[in-house]
mmCIF file of C-alpha atoms in Angstrom:
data_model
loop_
_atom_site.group_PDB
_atom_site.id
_atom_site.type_symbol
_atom_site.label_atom_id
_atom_site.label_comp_id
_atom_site.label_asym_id
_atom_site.label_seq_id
_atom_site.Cartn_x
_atom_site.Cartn_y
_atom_site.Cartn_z
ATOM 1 C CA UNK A 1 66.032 -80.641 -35.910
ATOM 2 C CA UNK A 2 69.586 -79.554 -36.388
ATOM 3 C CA UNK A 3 68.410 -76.513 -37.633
ATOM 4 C CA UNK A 4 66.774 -75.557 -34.626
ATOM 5 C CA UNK A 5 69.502 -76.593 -32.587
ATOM 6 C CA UNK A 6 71.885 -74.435 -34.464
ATOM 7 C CA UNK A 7 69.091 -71.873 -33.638
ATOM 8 C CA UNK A 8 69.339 -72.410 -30.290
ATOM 9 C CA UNK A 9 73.063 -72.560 -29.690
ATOM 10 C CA UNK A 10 73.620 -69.029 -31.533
ATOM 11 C CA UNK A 11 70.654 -67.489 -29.258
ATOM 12 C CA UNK A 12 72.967 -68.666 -26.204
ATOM 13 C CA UNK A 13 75.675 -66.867 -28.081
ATOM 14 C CA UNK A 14 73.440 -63.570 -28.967
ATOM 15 C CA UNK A 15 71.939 -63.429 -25.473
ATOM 16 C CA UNK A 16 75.308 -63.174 -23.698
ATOM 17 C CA UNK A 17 77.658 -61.617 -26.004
ATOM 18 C CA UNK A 18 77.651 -59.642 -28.880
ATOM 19 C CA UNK A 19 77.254 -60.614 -32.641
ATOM 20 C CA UNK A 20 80.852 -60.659 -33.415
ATOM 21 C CA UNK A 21 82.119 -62.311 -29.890
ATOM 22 C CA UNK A 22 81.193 -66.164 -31.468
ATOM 23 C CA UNK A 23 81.385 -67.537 -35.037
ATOM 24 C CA UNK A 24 80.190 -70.412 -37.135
ATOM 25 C CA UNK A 25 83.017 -73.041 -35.894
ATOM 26 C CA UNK A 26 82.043 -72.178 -32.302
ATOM 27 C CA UNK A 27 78.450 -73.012 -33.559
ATOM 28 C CA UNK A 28 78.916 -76.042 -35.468
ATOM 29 C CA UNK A 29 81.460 -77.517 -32.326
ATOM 30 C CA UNK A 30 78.589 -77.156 -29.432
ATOM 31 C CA UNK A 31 75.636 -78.355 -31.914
ATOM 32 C CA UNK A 32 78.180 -81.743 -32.733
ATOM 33 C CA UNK A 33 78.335 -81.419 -36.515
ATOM 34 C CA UNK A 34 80.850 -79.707 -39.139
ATOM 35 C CA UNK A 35 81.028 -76.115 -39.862
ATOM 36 C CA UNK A 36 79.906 -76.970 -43.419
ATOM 37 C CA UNK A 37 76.626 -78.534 -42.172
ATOM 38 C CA UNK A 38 75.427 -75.464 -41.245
ATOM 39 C CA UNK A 39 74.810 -74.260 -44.807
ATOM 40 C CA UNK A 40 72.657 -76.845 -45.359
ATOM 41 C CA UNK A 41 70.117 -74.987 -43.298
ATOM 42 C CA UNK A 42 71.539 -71.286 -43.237
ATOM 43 C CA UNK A 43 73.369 -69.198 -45.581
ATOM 44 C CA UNK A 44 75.265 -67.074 -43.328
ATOM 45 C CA UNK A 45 75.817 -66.201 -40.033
ATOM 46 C CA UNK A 46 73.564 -63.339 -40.751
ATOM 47 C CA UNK A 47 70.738 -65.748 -41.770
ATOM 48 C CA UNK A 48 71.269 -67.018 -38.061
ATOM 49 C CA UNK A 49 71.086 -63.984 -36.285
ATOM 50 C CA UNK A 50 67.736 -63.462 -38.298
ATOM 51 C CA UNK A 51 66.167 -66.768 -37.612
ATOM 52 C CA UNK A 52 67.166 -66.050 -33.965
ATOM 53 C CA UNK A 53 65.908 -62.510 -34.273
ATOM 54 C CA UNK A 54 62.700 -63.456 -35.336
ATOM 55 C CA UNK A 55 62.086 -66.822 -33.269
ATOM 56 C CA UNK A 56 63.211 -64.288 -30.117
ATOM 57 C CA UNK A 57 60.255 -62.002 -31.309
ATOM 58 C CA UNK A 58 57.492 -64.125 -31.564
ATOM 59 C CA UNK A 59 58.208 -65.780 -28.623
ATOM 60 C CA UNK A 60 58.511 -62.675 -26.557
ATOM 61 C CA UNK A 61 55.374 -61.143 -28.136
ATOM 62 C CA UNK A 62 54.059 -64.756 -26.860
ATOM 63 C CA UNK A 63 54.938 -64.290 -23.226
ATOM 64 C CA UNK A 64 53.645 -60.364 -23.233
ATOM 65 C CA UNK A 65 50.555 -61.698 -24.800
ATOM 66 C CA UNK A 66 50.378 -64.232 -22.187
ATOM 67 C CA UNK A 67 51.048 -62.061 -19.064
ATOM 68 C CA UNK A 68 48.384 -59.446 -19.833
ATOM 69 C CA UNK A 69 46.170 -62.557 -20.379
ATOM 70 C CA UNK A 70 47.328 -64.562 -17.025
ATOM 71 C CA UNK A 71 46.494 -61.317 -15.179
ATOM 72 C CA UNK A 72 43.591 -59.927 -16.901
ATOM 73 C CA UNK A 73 41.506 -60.384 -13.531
ATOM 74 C CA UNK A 74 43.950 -58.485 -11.500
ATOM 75 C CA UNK A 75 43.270 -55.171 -10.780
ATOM 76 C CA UNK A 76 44.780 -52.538 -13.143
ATOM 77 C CA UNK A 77 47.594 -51.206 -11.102
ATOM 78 C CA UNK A 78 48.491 -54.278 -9.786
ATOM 79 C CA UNK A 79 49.298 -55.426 -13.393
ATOM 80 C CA UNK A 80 50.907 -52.323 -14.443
ATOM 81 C CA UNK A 81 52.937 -52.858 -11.226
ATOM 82 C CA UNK A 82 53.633 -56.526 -11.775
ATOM 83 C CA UNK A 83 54.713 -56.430 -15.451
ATOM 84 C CA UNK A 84 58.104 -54.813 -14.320
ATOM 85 C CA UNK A 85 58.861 -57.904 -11.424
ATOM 86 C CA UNK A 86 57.427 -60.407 -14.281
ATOM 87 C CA UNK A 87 60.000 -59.188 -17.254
ATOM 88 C CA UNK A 88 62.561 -59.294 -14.510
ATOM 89 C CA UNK A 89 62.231 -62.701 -13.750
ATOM 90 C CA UNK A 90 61.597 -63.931 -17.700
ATOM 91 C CA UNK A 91 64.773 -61.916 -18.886
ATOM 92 C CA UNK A 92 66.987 -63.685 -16.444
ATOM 93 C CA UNK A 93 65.639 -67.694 -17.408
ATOM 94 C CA UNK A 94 64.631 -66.726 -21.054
ATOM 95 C CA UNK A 95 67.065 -66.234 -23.457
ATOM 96 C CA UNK A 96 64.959 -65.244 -26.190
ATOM 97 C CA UNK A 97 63.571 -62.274 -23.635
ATOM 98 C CA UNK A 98 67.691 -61.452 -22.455
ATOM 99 C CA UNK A 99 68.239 -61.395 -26.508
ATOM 100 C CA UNK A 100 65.810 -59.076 -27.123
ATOM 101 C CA UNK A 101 66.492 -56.640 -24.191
ATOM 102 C CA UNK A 102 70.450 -57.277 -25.596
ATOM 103 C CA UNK A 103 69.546 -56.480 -29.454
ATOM 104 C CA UNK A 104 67.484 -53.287 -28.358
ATOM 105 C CA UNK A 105 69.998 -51.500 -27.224
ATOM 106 C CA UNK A 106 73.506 -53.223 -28.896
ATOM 107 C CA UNK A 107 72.231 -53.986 -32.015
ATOM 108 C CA UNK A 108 75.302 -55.490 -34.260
ATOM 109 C CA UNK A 109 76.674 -52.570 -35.910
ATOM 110 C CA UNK A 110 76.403 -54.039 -39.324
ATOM 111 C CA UNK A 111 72.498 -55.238 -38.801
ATOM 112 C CA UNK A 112 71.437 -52.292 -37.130
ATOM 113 C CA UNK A 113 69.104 -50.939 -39.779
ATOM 114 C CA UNK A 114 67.883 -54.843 -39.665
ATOM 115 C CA UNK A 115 67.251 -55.325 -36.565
ATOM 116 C CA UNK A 116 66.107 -51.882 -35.521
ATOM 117 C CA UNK A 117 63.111 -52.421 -37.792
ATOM 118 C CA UNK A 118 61.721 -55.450 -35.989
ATOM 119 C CA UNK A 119 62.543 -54.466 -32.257
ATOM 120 C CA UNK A 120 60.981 -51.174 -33.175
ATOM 121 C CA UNK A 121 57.944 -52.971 -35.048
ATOM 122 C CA UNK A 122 57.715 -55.137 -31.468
ATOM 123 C CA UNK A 123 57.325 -51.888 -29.754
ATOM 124 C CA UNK A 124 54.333 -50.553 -31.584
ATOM 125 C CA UNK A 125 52.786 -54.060 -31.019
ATOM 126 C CA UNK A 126 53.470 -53.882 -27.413
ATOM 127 C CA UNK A 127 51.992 -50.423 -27.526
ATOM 128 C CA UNK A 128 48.431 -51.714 -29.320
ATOM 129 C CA UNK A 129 48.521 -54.318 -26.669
ATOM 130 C CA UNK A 130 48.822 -51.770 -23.836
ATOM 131 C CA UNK A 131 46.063 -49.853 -25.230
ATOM 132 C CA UNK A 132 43.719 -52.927 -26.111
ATOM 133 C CA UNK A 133 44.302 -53.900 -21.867
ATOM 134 C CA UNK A 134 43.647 -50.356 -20.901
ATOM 135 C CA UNK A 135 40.577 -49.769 -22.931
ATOM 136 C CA UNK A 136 39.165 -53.298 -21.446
ATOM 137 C CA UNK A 137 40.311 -52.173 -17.923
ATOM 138 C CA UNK A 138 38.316 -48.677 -18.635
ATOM 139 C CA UNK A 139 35.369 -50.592 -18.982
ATOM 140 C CA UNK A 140 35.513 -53.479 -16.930
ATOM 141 C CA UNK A 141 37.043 -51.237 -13.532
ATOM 142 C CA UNK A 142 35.322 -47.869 -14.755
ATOM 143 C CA UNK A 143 38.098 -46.557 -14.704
ATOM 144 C CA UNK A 144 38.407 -42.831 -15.191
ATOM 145 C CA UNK A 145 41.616 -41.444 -16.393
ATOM 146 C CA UNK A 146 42.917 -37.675 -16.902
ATOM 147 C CA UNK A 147 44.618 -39.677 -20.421
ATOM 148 C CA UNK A 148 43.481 -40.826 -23.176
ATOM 149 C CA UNK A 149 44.492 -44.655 -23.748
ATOM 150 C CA UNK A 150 46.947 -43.868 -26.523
ATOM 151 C CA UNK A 151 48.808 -41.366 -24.024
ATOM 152 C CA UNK A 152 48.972 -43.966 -21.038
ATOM 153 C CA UNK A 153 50.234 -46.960 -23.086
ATOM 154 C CA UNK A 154 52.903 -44.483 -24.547
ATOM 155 C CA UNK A 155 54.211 -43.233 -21.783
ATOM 156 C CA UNK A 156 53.829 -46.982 -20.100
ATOM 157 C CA UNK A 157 56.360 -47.807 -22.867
ATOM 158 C CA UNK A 158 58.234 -44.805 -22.273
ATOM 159 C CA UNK A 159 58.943 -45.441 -18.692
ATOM 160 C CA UNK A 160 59.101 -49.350 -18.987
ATOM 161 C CA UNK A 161 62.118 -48.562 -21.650
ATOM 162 C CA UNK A 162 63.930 -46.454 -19.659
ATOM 163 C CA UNK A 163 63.916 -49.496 -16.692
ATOM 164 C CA UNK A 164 64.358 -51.375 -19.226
ATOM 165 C CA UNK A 165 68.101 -49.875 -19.728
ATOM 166 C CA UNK A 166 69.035 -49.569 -16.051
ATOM 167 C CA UNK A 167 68.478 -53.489 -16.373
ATOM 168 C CA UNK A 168 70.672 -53.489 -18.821
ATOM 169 C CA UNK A 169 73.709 -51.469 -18.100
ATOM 170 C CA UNK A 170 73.094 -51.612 -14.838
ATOM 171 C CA UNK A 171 72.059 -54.464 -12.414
ATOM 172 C CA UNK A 172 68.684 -55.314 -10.921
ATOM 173 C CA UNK A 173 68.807 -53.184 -7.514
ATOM 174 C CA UNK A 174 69.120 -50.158 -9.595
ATOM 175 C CA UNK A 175 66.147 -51.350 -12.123
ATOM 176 C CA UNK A 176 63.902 -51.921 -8.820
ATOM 177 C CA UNK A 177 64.757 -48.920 -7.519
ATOM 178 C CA UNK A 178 63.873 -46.513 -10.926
ATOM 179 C CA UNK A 179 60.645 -48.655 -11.084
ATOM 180 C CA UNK A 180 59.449 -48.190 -7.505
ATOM 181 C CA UNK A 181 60.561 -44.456 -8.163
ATOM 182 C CA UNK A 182 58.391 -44.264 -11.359
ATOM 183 C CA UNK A 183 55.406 -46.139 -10.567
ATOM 184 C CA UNK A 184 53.384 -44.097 -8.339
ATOM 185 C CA UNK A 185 54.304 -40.676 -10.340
ATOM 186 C CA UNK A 186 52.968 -42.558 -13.472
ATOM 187 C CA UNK A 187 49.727 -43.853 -11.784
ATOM 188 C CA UNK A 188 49.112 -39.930 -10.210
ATOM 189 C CA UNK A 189 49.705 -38.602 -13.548
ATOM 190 C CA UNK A 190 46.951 -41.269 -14.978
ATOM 191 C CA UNK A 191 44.442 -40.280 -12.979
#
């Protein structure tokens, strides 16, 4: 249990602020126990980042598995559309989903080549996902696009991304505004 709290209290940390903006005494203080308890279940602060890494992963492959799921009898474009107001909403009350948007684009310096490696193996999930939906749309809605599936999921991701960083750096007007200026030039180009 205290390991999973520890887990916890550093993703609050790694969500808001960057790797080196918190350390293991800040940790050990908000979970109630002594900085040296926290070797009994990590090795380093490193070891936390990558147990909060990879819980943040799995649980936002989770919730991407689940939306595509939760909407799978929603038209096509309505989903496409959708996905953009849904990760709005999750990044702002999850903090495994805030992490991951965080660790995508400020990655810690030092665990770059670390972390790079599983956000970018996340990505080429999310793409097989994307094209597993669209190939089941094809059929189910009979669909008939100009693209081939692997060309529409890539350039879903493409545009999603760049959103994606507006949300970021920028604030949520601006990330509505690039996705209501994308959407309707990616679903012309689809077709």
């Amino acid at each position: 249990m205290t390991a999973i709290m520890i887990r916890d209290v550093a993703l609050c940390y790694l969500a808001d602020y960057d790797y080196d903006s918190f350390s293991l005494n800040q940790i050990a203080k908000d979970v109630g126990i002594r900085k040296a308890s926290i070797y009994a279940h990590y090795k380093s602060k490193e070891d936390i980042f990558h147990t909060v890494l990879l819980h943040s992963i799995n649980y936002g492959k989770h919730k991407i598995v689940s939306f595509f799921h939760e909407n799978r009898q929603e038209p096509f474009e309505k989903t496409i559309e959708s996905f953009f107001y849904w990760f709005l909403k999750e990044s702002k009350k999850n903090k495994e989903l805030k992490f991951l948007l965080r660790i995508m684009y400020l990655s810690p310096s030092k665990l770059k080549h670390y972390s790079s490696g599983y956000t970018g193996t996340l990505l080429l999930e999310f793409e097989r996902l994307l094209k597993r939906y669209i190939r089941e749309k094809i059929r189910e809605e009979k669909l008939d696009f100009s693209q081939h599936e692997d060309e529409i999921s890539l350039s879903f991701l493409t545009i999603a991304e760049g959103c994606l960083i507006e949300l970021f750096f920028a604030d949520q007007p601006r990330y509505e505004q690039r996705v209501q200026a994308i959407l309707p030039i990616f679903l012309k180009g689809i077709y």
